[in-house]
Amino acid sequence: PLHEPVQVLDGNDKEVTAISWCRRGGRLAAASSGVVVVYAPDTHVGAEHKTRFYEQIATSCRYRWSPSIVLRPESIVLALSWAPSGDFLLCGGSMITLWPFKMEHGVAVCDAYQPMWSEQPAVTVYHAQISADGRLFVTAGQFDRLPKVWFRSPSDPLQNLQMSLLPHPRAVQQLQWRHLSGSQRTDSFVPNVLMTWAVDSVIRL
């Protein structure tokens, strides 16, 4: 049947503050109370889930998601965004952090249980999103008129990030990068376009 829940995820015992899908590998990250749980898809459903309900949905969804990695940022996380390649996870809140990931034998593992880069923003971050090619990311506060775009030169390591401000006359409510079409590759040059919507009801590109 359509519109049936596939799974109720375990691992977050507090209020969930942010979630994000990873386009590569189907991973899911969920933040709650200073903890980020990364779930990985699992095609092997354990015996404890062989209930009548799960048997009914088995024909429509063969995956289940299980907690695989637990990250412990120094502060509460209010925004999450995966890099399209799945190489790192962006966390935003009272701190902005990038966590490295890599694939081993088809399984995603955290490269180090410490962020590869961190920055304390002037205002708490409520919006954070990585561009479709993974070269840029944008952050903004809850009532922020100065979204920040973070970037680096191709020859610089990822830790050496620079920042540019995008002034708006009114507070920004929503941010979204342009998506790539199916024929565009993330390792080729693609002009990034950011769309913003502010409380003045103006959409800017």
CSV table of C-alpha atoms in Angstrom, one decimal:
chain,number,residue,atom,x,y,z
A,1,PRO,CA,0.0,0.0,0.0
A,2,LEU,CA,1.1,3.6,-0.6
A,3,HIS,CA,1.8,6.1,2.1
A,4,GLU,CA,2.8,3.5,4.7
A,5,PRO,CA,5.7,4.2,7.0
A,6,VAL,CA,8.7,2.0,6.1
A,7,GLN,CA,10.6,2.3,9.4
A,8,VAL,CA,10.8,4.2,12.7
A,9,LEU,CA,14.5,4.9,13.2
A,10,ASP,CA,16.1,4.2,16.6
A,11,GLY,CA,19.2,5.9,18.0
A,12,ASN,CA,17.9,9.4,18.7
A,13,ASP,CA,16.4,9.5,22.2
A,14,LYS,CA,16.0,13.3,22.2
A,15,GLU,CA,14.2,15.8,20.0
A,16,VAL,CA,15.5,15.6,16.4
A,17,THR,CA,16.8,19.0,15.3
A,18,ALA,CA,18.1,18.3,11.7
A,19,ILE,CA,18.1,15.5,9.1
A,20,SER,CA,19.9,15.0,5.8
A,21,TRP,CA,20.0,12.3,3.0
A,22,CYS,CA,23.3,11.4,1.4
A,23,ARG,CA,22.8,11.0,-2.4
A,24,ARG,CA,25.7,8.5,-2.5
A,25,GLY,CA,25.1,5.3,-0.7
A,26,GLY,CA,21.7,6.2,0.8
A,27,ARG,CA,23.0,7.2,4.2
A,28,LEU,CA,20.9,9.3,6.5
A,29,ALA,CA,22.1,11.7,9.2
A,30,ALA,CA,19.9,12.8,12.1
A,31,ALA,CA,21.0,15.3,14.8
A,32,SER,CA,19.6,15.6,18.3
A,33,SER,CA,20.9,17.1,21.5
A,34,GLY,CA,24.6,17.4,20.5
A,35,VAL,CA,24.7,13.9,18.8
A,36,VAL,CA,24.6,13.1,15.1
A,37,VAL,CA,23.6,9.6,14.3
A,38,VAL,CA,24.5,8.3,10.8
A,39,TYR,CA,22.3,5.5,9.5
A,40,ALA,CA,23.3,3.1,6.8
A,41,PRO,CA,21.0,1.1,4.5
A,42,ASP,CA,20.9,-2.6,5.3
A,43,THR,CA,19.4,-5.2,3.0
A,44,HIS,CA,19.4,-7.9,5.6
A,45,VAL,CA,16.3,-7.5,7.8
A,46,GLY,CA,16.8,-9.2,11.2
A,47,ALA,CA,14.4,-11.7,12.7
A,48,GLU,CA,13.2,-9.2,15.2
A,49,HIS,CA,11.6,-7.2,12.4
A,50,LYS,CA,9.8,-10.1,10.9
A,51,THR,CA,6.4,-8.8,12.0
A,52,ARG,CA,3.3,-8.8,9.9
A,53,PHE,CA,3.7,-5.1,9.2
A,54,TYR,CA,7.2,-5.4,7.9
A,55,GLU,CA,6.3,-8.4,5.8
A,56,GLN,CA,3.6,-6.3,4.2
A,57,ILE,CA,6.1,-3.6,3.1
A,58,ALA,CA,8.9,-5.9,2.2
A,59,THR,CA,7.8,-6.1,-1.4
A,60,SER,CA,7.8,-2.3,-1.8
A,61,CYS,CA,11.1,-1.5,0.2
A,62,ARG,CA,13.9,-4.0,0.6
A,63,TYR,CA,16.0,-1.6,2.7
A,64,ARG,CA,16.2,-0.9,6.4
A,65,TRP,CA,18.4,1.7,8.0
A,66,SER,CA,20.6,0.9,11.0
A,67,PRO,CA,22.8,3.2,13.1
A,68,SER,CA,26.4,2.9,11.9
A,69,ILE,CA,28.3,5.9,13.2
A,70,VAL,CA,27.7,8.4,16.1
A,71,LEU,CA,29.3,11.8,16.0
A,72,ARG,CA,29.5,14.0,19.0
A,73,PRO,CA,29.9,17.7,18.1
A,74,GLU,CA,30.7,20.2,20.8
A,75,SER,CA,27.3,21.9,20.5
A,76,ILE,CA,23.8,21.3,19.4
A,77,VAL,CA,23.3,20.8,15.6
A,78,LEU,CA,20.5,22.6,13.9
A,79,ALA,CA,21.3,22.0,10.2
A,80,LEU,CA,22.9,19.1,8.3
A,81,SER,CA,24.0,18.7,4.7
A,82,TRP,CA,25.9,15.9,2.9
A,83,ALA,CA,28.5,16.6,0.2
A,84,PRO,CA,27.2,15.0,-3.1
A,85,SER,CA,30.2,12.7,-3.1
A,86,GLY,CA,29.5,11.6,0.4
A,87,ASP,CA,33.1,12.6,1.5
A,88,PHE,CA,32.0,14.9,4.2
A,89,LEU,CA,29.0,16.0,6.3
A,90,LEU,CA,28.4,19.7,7.1
A,91,CYS,CA,26.9,20.5,10.6
A,92,GLY,CA,25.6,23.9,11.5
A,93,GLY,CA,24.6,25.4,14.9
A,94,SER,CA,26.6,27.4,17.4
A,95,MET,CA,29.6,25.9,15.6
A,96,ILE,CA,30.1,25.0,11.9
A,97,THR,CA,31.9,21.7,11.4
A,98,LEU,CA,32.9,19.4,8.5
A,99,TRP,CA,33.2,15.7,9.3
A,100,PRO,CA,35.2,13.5,6.9
A,101,PHE,CA,34.0,10.2,5.6
A,102,LYS,CA,35.4,7.5,3.3
A,103,MET,CA,34.2,4.2,1.8
A,104,GLU,CA,35.8,0.9,3.0
A,105,HIS,CA,34.6,-2.3,1.4
A,106,GLY,CA,31.4,-0.5,0.4
A,107,VAL,CA,30.7,0.8,3.9
A,108,ALA,CA,30.9,4.4,4.9
A,109,VAL,CA,33.2,5.1,7.8
A,110,CYS,CA,34.2,8.3,9.5
A,111,ASP,CA,37.7,9.2,8.6
A,112,ALA,CA,38.3,10.6,12.1
A,113,TYR,CA,36.0,11.2,15.0
A,114,GLN,CA,37.1,14.8,15.1
A,115,PRO,CA,35.9,17.4,12.5
A,116,MET,CA,38.3,18.2,9.7
A,117,TRP,CA,37.3,21.9,10.0
A,118,SER,CA,35.4,24.0,12.4
A,119,GLU,CA,34.4,27.6,12.8
A,120,GLN,CA,32.4,29.6,15.4
A,121,PRO,CA,29.9,31.8,13.5
A,122,ALA,CA,28.8,35.2,14.7
A,123,VAL,CA,25.2,34.0,14.9
A,124,THR,CA,23.8,30.5,15.4
A,125,VAL,CA,23.4,28.7,12.1
A,126,TYR,CA,19.9,27.4,11.3
A,127,HIS,CA,20.4,26.9,7.5
A,128,ALA,CA,23.4,25.1,5.9
A,129,GLN,CA,23.6,23.6,2.5
A,130,ILE,CA,26.4,22.3,0.2
A,131,SER,CA,26.3,23.1,-3.5
A,132,ALA,CA,25.6,20.4,-6.0
A,133,ASP,CA,29.2,20.1,-7.0
A,134,GLY,CA,30.5,20.1,-3.4
A,135,ARG,CA,32.8,23.1,-3.9
A,136,LEU,CA,30.7,25.6,-1.9
A,137,PHE,CA,28.4,25.7,1.0
A,138,VAL,CA,26.2,28.4,2.4
A,139,THR,CA,25.2,29.1,6.0
A,140,ALA,CA,22.7,31.5,7.6
A,141,GLY,CA,21.1,32.3,11.0
A,142,GLN,CA,17.5,32.2,11.9
A,143,PHE,CA,16.8,35.9,11.1
A,144,ASP,CA,20.0,36.5,9.1
A,145,ARG,CA,20.4,39.3,6.5
A,146,LEU,CA,24.0,38.2,5.7
A,147,PRO,CA,24.2,34.6,4.4
A,148,LYS,CA,27.7,33.4,4.1
A,149,VAL,CA,29.1,31.4,1.2
A,150,TRP,CA,32.2,29.4,2.1
A,151,PHE,CA,34.7,28.3,-0.6
A,152,ARG,CA,38.4,27.4,-1.2
A,153,SER,CA,40.8,27.7,-4.0
A,154,PRO,CA,41.4,24.5,-6.0
A,155,SER,CA,45.0,24.3,-4.8
A,156,ASP,CA,44.2,24.8,-1.1
A,157,PRO,CA,43.3,22.0,1.3
A,158,LEU,CA,39.7,21.8,2.4
A,159,GLN,CA,40.7,23.2,5.8
A,160,ASN,CA,41.7,26.6,4.3
A,161,LEU,CA,38.2,27.9,3.7
A,162,GLN,CA,37.3,31.5,2.8
A,163,MET,CA,34.0,33.3,3.2
A,164,SER,CA,32.0,35.8,1.3
A,165,LEU,CA,28.9,37.7,2.5
A,166,LEU,CA,25.6,38.0,0.5
A,167,PRO,CA,23.9,41.1,1.9
A,168,HIS,CA,20.1,41.1,1.9
A,169,PRO,CA,17.8,44.0,2.8
A,170,ARG,CA,15.6,41.7,4.9
A,171,ALA,CA,16.1,38.4,6.8
A,172,VAL,CA,16.5,35.3,4.6
A,173,GLN,CA,13.9,32.6,5.2
A,174,GLN,CA,15.2,29.9,2.8
A,175,LEU,CA,18.2,29.0,0.8
A,176,GLN,CA,18.7,26.4,-2.0
A,177,TRP,CA,21.4,25.6,-4.5
A,178,ARG,CA,20.6,24.8,-8.1
A,179,HIS,CA,20.6,21.0,-8.7
A,180,LEU,CA,22.6,19.3,-11.4
A,181,SER,CA,20.9,17.6,-14.3
A,182,GLY,CA,21.4,13.9,-14.8
A,183,SER,CA,24.0,14.5,-17.5
A,184,GLN,CA,26.2,16.9,-15.5
A,185,ARG,CA,29.1,15.5,-13.4
A,186,THR,CA,30.1,16.8,-10.1
A,187,ASP,CA,33.8,16.6,-11.0
A,188,SER,CA,33.4,19.0,-14.0
A,189,PHE,CA,33.0,22.7,-13.8
A,190,VAL,CA,29.4,23.7,-13.3
A,191,PRO,CA,28.3,27.3,-12.5
A,192,ASN,CA,26.7,27.3,-9.0
A,193,VAL,CA,23.5,29.3,-8.6
A,194,LEU,CA,22.1,30.0,-5.1
A,195,MET,CA,18.4,30.9,-4.7
A,196,THR,CA,17.4,32.9,-1.6
A,197,TRP,CA,14.0,34.0,-0.4
A,198,ALA,CA,13.6,36.7,2.2
A,199,VAL,CA,10.8,38.1,4.3
A,200,ASP,CA,10.4,41.0,1.7
A,201,SER,CA,8.9,38.3,-0.5
A,202,VAL,CA,11.7,38.7,-3.1
A,203,ILE,CA,13.4,35.7,-4.7
A,204,ARG,CA,17.1,36.3,-5.5
A,205,LEU,CA,19.5,34.3,-7.6
